[in-house]
Amino acid sequence: ALSRDPVIQNLLGVDPETGQCDVSSIPLYRWRQIRDHTLRRDDGRDGLPSMALGFDRQEAMSDGLREEVFEDHLEYLIRSERVISAGPLHVATEEKTDPKSVAVGT
C-alpha cells in the first residue's frame, strides 16, 4: 500500500499511534501514452531521460484549449526529436472510460 512506502512516509510523516501516514492528500493520475512511433527517437541510453509534468490552468480545462492545440503540440514534440514518450494525465477513476477521467495535464 502507498501508506507503507518509505519515501511517502518520509514526505508525509507517520502517525505515532497507528504507524501509518494519511495518503488521502496525494492526487493520483492515469497516464495515457500517445502511441506514435515517431516520438520514440531513442530509449534514453545516450543520455539521462527526464520527465516533465505540466498541469492545465482551470480555465484551459473548460474552454477547449487542450483539444484546440493538440495537433500542433504533437507536431512540436515529433519535430523536437527529443521526446521518448508523451501523453496526457487524466484523473484516476475505476475505469479509464469513465467520463470523469478528464485530462488535467501532460
Tab-separated table of C-alpha atoms in Angstrom:
chain	number	residue	atom	x	y	z
A	1	ALA	CA	0.000	0.000	0.000
A	2	LEU	CA	1.072	3.564	-0.668
A	3	SER	CA	0.930	4.422	3.045
A	4	ARG	CA	3.735	1.916	3.772
A	5	ASP	CA	6.114	3.283	1.139
A	6	PRO	CA	9.214	4.682	2.921
A	7	VAL	CA	9.525	7.704	0.612
A	8	ILE	CA	5.853	8.623	1.106
A	9	GLN	CA	6.167	8.120	4.870
A	10	ASN	CA	9.235	10.371	4.942
A	11	LEU	CA	7.447	13.117	2.997
A	12	LEU	CA	4.120	12.970	4.857
A	13	GLY	CA	5.221	11.819	8.290
A	14	VAL	CA	3.920	8.840	10.232
A	15	ASP	CA	1.172	8.886	12.844
A	16	PRO	CA	2.865	7.606	16.030
A	17	GLU	CA	-0.321	5.873	17.198
A	18	THR	CA	-1.096	3.926	14.029
A	19	GLY	CA	2.317	3.735	12.367
A	20	GLN	CA	0.627	4.815	9.103
A	21	CYS	CA	0.504	8.042	7.124
A	22	ASP	CA	-2.526	9.712	5.587
A	23	VAL	CA	-2.150	9.411	1.830
A	24	SER	CA	-5.578	10.850	1.038
A	25	SER	CA	-3.955	14.185	0.134
A	26	ILE	CA	-1.838	12.630	-2.645
A	27	PRO	CA	-3.514	13.035	-6.050
A	28	LEU	CA	-3.249	10.047	-8.384
A	29	TYR	CA	-3.382	10.331	-12.168
A	30	ARG	CA	-3.637	7.929	-15.078
A	31	TRP	CA	-1.152	8.487	-17.903
A	32	ARG	CA	-2.362	7.720	-21.419
A	33	GLN	CA	0.629	7.286	-23.677
A	34	ILE	CA	0.406	8.655	-27.208
A	35	ARG	CA	1.249	5.692	-29.414
A	36	ASP	CA	3.164	7.433	-32.185
A	37	HIS	CA	6.351	5.677	-33.325
A	38	THR	CA	7.941	8.954	-34.403
A	39	LEU	CA	8.112	10.042	-30.737
A	40	ARG	CA	10.402	7.130	-29.914
A	41	ARG	CA	13.684	8.583	-31.204
A	42	ASP	CA	15.853	6.877	-28.572
A	43	ASP	CA	15.474	4.782	-25.468
A	44	GLY	CA	17.441	7.032	-23.147
A	45	ARG	CA	20.730	5.131	-23.337
A	46	ASP	CA	22.614	8.069	-24.841
A	47	GLY	CA	21.582	10.498	-22.131
A	48	LEU	CA	19.637	10.838	-18.953
A	49	PRO	CA	15.890	10.642	-19.580
A	50	SER	CA	13.881	13.251	-17.710
A	51	MET	CA	10.194	13.566	-17.025
A	52	ALA	CA	8.369	16.861	-17.272
A	53	LEU	CA	4.859	17.254	-15.897
A	54	GLY	CA	2.593	20.126	-16.768
A	55	PHE	CA	-0.840	20.805	-15.327
A	56	ASP	CA	-3.554	22.728	-17.120
A	57	ARG	CA	-4.928	26.002	-15.794
A	58	GLN	CA	-8.529	25.647	-14.609
A	59	GLU	CA	-9.832	27.875	-17.399
A	60	ALA	CA	-7.906	25.877	-20.024
A	61	MET	CA	-9.600	22.683	-18.859
A	62	SER	CA	-13.061	24.058	-19.543
A	63	ASP	CA	-12.642	26.212	-22.646
A	64	GLY	CA	-11.459	23.529	-25.084
A	65	LEU	CA	-7.890	24.819	-25.327
A	66	ARG	CA	-6.381	21.326	-24.915
A	67	GLU	CA	-8.337	19.992	-27.904
A	68	GLU	CA	-7.596	23.117	-29.920
A	69	VAL	CA	-3.790	22.868	-29.620
A	70	PHE	CA	-3.415	19.058	-29.504
A	71	GLU	CA	-2.284	18.577	-33.128
A	72	ASP	CA	0.190	21.492	-33.013
A	73	HIS	CA	1.569	20.246	-29.705
A	74	LEU	CA	2.048	16.710	-31.051
A	75	GLU	CA	3.798	18.029	-34.179
A	76	TYR	CA	6.127	20.087	-31.962
A	77	LEU	CA	7.026	17.023	-29.884
A	78	ILE	CA	7.757	14.980	-33.005
A	79	ARG	CA	9.870	17.733	-34.621
A	80	SER	CA	11.945	18.143	-31.459
A	81	GLU	CA	13.311	14.591	-31.905
A	82	ARG	CA	13.974	14.555	-28.146
A	83	VAL	CA	10.777	13.048	-26.810
A	84	ILE	CA	10.786	9.350	-25.929
A	85	SER	CA	7.148	9.145	-24.809
A	86	ALA	CA	4.289	11.550	-24.296
A	87	GLY	CA	0.650	11.600	-23.321
A	88	PRO	CA	-1.957	13.355	-21.197
A	89	LEU	CA	-2.542	12.895	-17.459
A	90	HIS	CA	-6.103	12.013	-16.568
A	91	VAL	CA	-7.917	11.992	-13.243
A	92	ALA	CA	-7.666	8.406	-11.945
A	93	THR	CA	-11.011	6.583	-11.900
A	94	GLU	CA	-12.042	2.930	-11.596
A	95	GLU	CA	-12.458	2.671	-15.374
A	96	LYS	CA	-10.410	4.656	-17.886
A	97	THR	CA	-13.544	5.175	-19.980
A	98	ASP	CA	-15.287	6.989	-17.115
A	99	PRO	CA	-16.319	10.487	-18.300
A	100	LYS	CA	-14.976	11.861	-15.000
A	101	SER	CA	-11.460	10.843	-16.081
A	102	VAL	CA	-10.731	14.175	-17.725
A	103	ALA	CA	-7.314	15.316	-18.921
A	104	VAL	CA	-5.667	17.611	-16.365
A	105	GLY	CA	-2.132	17.891	-17.698
A	106	THR	CA	0.651	16.402	-19.789
